[in-house]
PDB file of C-alpha atoms in Angstrom:
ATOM      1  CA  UNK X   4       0.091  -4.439  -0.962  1.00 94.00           C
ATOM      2  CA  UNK X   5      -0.804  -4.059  -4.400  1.00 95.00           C
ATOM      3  CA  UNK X   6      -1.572   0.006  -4.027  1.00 96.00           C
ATOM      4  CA  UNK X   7       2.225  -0.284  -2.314  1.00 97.00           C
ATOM      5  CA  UNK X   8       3.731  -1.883  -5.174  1.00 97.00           C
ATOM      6  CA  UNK X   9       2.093   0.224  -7.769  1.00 97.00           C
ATOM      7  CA  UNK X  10       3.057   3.266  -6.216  1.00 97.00           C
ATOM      8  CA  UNK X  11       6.304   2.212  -5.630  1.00 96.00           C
ATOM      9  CA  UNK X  12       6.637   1.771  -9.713  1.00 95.00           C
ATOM     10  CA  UNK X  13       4.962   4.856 -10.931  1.00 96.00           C
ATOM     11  CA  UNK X  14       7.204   6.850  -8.829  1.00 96.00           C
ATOM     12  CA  UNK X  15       4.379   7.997  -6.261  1.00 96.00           C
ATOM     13  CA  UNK X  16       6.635   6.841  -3.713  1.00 95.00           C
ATOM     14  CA  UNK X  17      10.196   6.347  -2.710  1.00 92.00           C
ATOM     15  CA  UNK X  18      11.697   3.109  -2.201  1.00 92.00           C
ATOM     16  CA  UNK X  19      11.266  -0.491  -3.645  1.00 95.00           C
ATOM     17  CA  UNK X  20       9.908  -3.628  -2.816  1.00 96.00           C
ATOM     18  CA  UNK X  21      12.399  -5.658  -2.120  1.00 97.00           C
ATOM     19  CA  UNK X  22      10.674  -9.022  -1.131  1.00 98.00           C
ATOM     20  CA  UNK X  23       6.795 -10.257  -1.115  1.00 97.00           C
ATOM     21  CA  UNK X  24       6.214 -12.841   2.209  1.00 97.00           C
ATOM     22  CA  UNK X  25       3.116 -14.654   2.784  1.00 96.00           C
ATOM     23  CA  UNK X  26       2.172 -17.847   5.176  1.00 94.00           C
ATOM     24  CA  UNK X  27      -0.180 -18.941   2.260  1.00 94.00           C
ATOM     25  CA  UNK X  28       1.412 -20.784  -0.426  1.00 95.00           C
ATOM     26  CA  UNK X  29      -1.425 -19.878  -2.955  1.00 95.00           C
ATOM     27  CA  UNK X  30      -1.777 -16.061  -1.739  1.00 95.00           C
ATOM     28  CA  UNK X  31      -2.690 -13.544  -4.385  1.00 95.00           C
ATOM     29  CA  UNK X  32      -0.088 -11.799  -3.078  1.00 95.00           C
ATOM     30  CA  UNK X  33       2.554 -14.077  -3.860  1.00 97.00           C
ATOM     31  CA  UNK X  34       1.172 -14.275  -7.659  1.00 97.00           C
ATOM     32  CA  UNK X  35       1.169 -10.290  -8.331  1.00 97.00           C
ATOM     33  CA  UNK X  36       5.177 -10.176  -6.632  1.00 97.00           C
ATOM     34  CA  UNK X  37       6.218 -12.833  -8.966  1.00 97.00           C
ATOM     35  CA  UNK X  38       4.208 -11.196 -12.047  1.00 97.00           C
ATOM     36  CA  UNK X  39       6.263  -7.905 -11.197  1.00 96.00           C
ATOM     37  CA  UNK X  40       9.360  -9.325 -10.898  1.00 97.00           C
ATOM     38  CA  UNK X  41       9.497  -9.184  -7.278  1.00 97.00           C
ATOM     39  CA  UNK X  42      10.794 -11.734  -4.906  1.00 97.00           C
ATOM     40  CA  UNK X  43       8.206 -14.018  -3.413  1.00 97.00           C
ATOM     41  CA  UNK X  44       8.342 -16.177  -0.236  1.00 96.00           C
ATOM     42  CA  UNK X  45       5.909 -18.386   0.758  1.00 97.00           C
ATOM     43  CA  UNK X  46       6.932 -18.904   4.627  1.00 97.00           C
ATOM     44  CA  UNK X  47       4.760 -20.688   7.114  1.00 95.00           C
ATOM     45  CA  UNK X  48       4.947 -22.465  10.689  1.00 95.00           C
ATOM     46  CA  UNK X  49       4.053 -25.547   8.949  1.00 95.00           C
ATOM     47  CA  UNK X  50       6.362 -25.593   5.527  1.00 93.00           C
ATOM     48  CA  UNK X  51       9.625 -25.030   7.687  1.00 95.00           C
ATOM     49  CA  UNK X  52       8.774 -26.490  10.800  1.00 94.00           C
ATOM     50  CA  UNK X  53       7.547 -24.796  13.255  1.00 96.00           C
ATOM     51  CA  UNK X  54       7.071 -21.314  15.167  1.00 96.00           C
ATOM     52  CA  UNK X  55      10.514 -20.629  15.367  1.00 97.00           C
ATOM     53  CA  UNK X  56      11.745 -21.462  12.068  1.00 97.00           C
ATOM     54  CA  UNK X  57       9.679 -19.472  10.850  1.00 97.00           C
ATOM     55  CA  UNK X  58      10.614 -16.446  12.897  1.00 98.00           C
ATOM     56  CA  UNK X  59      14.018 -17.620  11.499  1.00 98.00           C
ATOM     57  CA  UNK X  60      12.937 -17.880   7.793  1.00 98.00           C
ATOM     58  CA  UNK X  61      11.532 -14.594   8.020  1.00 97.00           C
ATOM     59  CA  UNK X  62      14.024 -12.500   9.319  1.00 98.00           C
ATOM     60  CA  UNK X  63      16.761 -14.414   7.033  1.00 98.00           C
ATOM     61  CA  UNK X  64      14.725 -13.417   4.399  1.00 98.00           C
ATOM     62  CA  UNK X  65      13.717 -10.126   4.829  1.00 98.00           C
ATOM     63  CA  UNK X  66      18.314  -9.666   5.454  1.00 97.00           C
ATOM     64  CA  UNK X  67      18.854 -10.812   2.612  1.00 97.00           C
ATOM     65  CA  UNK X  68      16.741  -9.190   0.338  1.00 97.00           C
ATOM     66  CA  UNK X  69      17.928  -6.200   1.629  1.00 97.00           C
ATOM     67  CA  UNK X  70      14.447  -4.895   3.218  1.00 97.00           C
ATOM     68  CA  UNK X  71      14.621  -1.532   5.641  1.00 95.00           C
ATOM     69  CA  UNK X  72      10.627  -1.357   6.660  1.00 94.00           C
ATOM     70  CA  UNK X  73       7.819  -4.418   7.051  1.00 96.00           C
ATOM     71  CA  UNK X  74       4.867  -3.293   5.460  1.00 97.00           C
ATOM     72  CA  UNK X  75       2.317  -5.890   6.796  1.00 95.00           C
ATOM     73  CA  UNK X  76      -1.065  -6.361   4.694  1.00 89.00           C
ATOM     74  CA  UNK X  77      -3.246  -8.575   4.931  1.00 80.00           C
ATOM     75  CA  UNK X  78      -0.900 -10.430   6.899  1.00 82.00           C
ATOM     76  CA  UNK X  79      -2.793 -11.908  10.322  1.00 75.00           C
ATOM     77  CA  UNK X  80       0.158 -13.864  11.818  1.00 85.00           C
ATOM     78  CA  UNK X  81       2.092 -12.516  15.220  1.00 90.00           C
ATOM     79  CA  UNK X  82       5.567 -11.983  13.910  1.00 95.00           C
ATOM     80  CA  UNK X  83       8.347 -13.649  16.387  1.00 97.00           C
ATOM     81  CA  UNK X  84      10.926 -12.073  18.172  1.00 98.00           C
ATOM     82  CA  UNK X  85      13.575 -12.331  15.891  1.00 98.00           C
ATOM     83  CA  UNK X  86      11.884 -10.831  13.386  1.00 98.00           C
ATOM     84  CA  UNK X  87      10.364  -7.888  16.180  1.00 98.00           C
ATOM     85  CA  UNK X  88      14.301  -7.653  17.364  1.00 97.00           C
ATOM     86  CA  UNK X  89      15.759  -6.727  14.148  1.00 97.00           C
ATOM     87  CA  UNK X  90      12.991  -4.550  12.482  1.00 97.00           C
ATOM     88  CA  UNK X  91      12.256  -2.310  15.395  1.00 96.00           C
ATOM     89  CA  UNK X  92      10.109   0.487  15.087  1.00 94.00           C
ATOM     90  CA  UNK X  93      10.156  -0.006  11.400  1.00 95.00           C
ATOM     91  CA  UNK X  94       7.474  -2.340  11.087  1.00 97.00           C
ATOM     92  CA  UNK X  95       3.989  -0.986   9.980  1.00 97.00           C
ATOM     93  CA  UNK X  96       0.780  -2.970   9.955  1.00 95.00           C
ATOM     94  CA  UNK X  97      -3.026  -1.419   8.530  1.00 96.00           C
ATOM     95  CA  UNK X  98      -6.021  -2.567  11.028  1.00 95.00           C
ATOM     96  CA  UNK X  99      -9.466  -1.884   9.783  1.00 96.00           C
ATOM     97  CA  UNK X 100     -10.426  -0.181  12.573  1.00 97.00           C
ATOM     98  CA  UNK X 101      -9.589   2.635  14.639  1.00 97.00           C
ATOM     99  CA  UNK X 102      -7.420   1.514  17.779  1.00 97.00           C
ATOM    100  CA  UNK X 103      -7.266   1.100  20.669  1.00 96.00           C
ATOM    101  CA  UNK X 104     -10.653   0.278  20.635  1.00 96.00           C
ATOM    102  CA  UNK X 105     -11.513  -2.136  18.250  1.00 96.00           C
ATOM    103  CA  UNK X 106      -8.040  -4.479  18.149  1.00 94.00           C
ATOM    104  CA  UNK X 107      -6.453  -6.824  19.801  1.00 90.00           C
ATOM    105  CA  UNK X 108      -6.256 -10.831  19.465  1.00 89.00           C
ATOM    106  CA  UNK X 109      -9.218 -12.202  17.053  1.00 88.00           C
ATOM    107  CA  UNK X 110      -9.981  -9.112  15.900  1.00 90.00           C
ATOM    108  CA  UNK X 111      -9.762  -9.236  12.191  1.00 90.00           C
ATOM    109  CA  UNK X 112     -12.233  -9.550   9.064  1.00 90.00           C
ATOM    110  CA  UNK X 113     -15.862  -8.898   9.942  1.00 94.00           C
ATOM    111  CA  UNK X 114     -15.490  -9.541  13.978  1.00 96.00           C
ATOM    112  CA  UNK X 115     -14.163  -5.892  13.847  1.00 96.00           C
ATOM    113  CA  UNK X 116     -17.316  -4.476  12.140  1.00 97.00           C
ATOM    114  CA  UNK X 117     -19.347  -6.558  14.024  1.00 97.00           C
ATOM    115  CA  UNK X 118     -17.849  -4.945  17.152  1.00 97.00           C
ATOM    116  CA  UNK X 119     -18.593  -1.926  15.610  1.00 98.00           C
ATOM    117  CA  UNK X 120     -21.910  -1.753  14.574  1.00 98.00           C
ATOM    118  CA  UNK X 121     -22.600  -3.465  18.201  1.00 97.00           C
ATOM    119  CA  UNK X 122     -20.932  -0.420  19.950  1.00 97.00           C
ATOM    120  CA  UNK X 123     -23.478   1.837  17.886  1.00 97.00           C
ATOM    121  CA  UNK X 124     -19.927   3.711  17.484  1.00 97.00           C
ATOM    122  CA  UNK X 125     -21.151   6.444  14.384  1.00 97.00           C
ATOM    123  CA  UNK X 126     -17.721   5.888  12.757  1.00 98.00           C
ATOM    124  CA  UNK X 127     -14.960   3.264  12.163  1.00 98.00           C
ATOM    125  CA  UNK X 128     -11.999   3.572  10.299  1.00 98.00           C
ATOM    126  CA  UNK X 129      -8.403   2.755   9.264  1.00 98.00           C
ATOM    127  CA  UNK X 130      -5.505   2.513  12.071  1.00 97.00           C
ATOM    128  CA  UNK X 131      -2.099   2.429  10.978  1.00 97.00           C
ATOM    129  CA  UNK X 132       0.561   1.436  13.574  1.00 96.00           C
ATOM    130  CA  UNK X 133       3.915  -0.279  14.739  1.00 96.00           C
ATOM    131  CA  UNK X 134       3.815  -3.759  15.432  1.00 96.00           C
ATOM    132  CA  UNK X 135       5.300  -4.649  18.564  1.00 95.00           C
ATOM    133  CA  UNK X 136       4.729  -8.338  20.439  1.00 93.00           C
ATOM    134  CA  UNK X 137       1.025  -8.042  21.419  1.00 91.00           C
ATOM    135  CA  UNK X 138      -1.644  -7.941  18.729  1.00 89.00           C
ATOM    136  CA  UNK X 139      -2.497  -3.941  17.427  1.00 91.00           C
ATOM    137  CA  UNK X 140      -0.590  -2.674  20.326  1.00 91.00           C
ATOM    138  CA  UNK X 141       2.229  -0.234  18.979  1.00 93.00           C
ATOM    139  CA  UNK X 142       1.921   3.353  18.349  1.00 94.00           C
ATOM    140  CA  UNK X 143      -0.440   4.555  16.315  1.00 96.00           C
ATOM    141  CA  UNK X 144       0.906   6.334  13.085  1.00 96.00           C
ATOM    142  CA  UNK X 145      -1.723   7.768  11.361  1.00 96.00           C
ATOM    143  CA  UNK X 146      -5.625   7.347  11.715  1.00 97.00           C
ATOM    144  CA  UNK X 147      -8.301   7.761   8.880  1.00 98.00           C
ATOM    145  CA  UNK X 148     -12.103   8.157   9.757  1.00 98.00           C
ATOM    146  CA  UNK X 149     -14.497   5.956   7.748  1.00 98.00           C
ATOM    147  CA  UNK X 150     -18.293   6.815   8.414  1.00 98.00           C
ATOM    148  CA  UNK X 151     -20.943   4.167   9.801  1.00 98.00           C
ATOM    149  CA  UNK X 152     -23.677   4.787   7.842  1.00 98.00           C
ATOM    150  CA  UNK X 153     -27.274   4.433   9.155  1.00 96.00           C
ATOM    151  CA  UNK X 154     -28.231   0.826   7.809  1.00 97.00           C
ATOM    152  CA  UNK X 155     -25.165  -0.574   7.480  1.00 98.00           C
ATOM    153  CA  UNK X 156     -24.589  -4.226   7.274  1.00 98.00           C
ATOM    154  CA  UNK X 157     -21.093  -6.179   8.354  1.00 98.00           C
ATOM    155  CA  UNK X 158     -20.188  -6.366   4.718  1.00 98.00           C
ATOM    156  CA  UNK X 159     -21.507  -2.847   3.335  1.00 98.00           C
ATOM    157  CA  UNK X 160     -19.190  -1.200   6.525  1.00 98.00           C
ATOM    158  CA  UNK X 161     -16.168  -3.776   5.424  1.00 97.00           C
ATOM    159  CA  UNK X 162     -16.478  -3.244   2.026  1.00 98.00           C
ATOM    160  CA  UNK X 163     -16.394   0.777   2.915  1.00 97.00           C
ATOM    161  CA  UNK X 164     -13.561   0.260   4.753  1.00 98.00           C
ATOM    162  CA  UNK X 165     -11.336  -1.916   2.626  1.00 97.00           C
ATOM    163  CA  UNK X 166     -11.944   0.441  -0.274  1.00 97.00           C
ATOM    164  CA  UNK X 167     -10.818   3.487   2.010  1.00 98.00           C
ATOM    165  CA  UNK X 168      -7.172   1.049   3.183  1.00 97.00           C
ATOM    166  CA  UNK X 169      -4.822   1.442  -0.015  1.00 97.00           C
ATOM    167  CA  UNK X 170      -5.032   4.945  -0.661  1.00 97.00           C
ATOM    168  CA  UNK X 171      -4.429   5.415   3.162  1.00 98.00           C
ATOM    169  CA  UNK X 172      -1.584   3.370   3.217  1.00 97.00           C
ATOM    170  CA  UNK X 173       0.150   5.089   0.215  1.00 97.00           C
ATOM    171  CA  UNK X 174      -0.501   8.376   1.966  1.00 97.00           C
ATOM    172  CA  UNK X 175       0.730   7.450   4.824  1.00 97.00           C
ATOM    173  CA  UNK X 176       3.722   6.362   3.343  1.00 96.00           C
ATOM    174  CA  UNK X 177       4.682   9.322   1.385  1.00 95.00           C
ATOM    175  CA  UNK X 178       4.124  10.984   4.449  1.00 94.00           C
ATOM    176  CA  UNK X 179       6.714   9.256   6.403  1.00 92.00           C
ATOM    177  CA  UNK X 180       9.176   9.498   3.797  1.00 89.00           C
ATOM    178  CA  UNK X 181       8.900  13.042   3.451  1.00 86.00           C
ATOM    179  CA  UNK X 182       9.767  13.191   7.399  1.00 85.00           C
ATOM    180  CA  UNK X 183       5.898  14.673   8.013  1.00 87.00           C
ATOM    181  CA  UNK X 184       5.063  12.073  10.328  1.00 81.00           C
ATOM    182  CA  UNK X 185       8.427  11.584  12.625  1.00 69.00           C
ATOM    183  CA  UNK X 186       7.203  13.041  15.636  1.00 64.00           C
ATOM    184  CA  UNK X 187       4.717  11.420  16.219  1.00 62.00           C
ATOM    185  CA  UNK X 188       5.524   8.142  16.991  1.00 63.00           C
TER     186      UNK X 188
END
């Protein structure tokens, strides 16, 4: 998100960001929107009572602050149908991994690299792809290789991976603004 958001204000990429939601009251994420002037929403299941609400919240939010695409990052919570409905193929999440293979429910943080390294897979990599209802389902956008390196650990493939995610994710941005990537999803 950060990478996003700086991008977005150097000029590196069209657009703005229009609105910063997280289910975590204390996210980092949260803090960095509000230092930058951007709106900030903390949104959860729990703070407006339950499931639906939140679906509610969300997509009342997003409305209002004008928002065209979801960018999700770093954010591990199924979005409801409301939300899904209104932002239709124009919701983007980054998975740590390349799909199909290594996604799917509970697949996140170092259960994806453990999968991995398990598979004896000699690469790994950076998925990014429409959200739909089911957990890293929707089509795939764009896909960067990340190398599995002979003695890697869970963390030193993670940490290779993470590091690899915001440059990807600008690129792949400013490649579907400039219309390069319409066809293929």
């Amino acid at each position: 998100m950060r990478a996003i958001v700086d991008a977005l204000a150097a000029g590196r990429l069209a657009g703005s960001a229009r609105i910063v939601i997280s289910n975590n009251a204390d996210s980092p994420a949260l803090i960095y929107a509000r230092e930058r002037k951007i709106r900030a929403h903390h949104i959860s299941a729990t703070s407006v009572g339950g499931d639906e609400a939140a679906d509610a919240a969300i997509c009342k939010a997003l409305q209002a602050a004008g928002a065209e695409w979801l960018i999700l990052s770093g954010y591990l919570r199924k979005l409801g149908p409301l939300t899904l409905r209104q932002f239709e193929r124009r919701i983007l999440n980054i998975h740590p991994a390349l799909l199909p293979k290594f996604g799917g429910k509970g697949m996140f943080g170092r259960h994806i690299h453990e999968a991995v390294l398990a598979s004896g897979d000699t690469v790994s990599g950076i998925t990014i792809h429409l959200v739909d209802d089911e957990y890293d389902h929707g089509a795939i956008v764009a896909q960067r290789e990340v190398p599995v390196l002979a003695g890697d650990t869970v963390e030193t493939l993670q940490q290779r991976v993470m590091a690899a995610e915001p440059q990807f994710f600008v690129e792949t941005l400013q490649a579907l603004a400039a219309g390069r990537l319409s066809g293929k999803f």
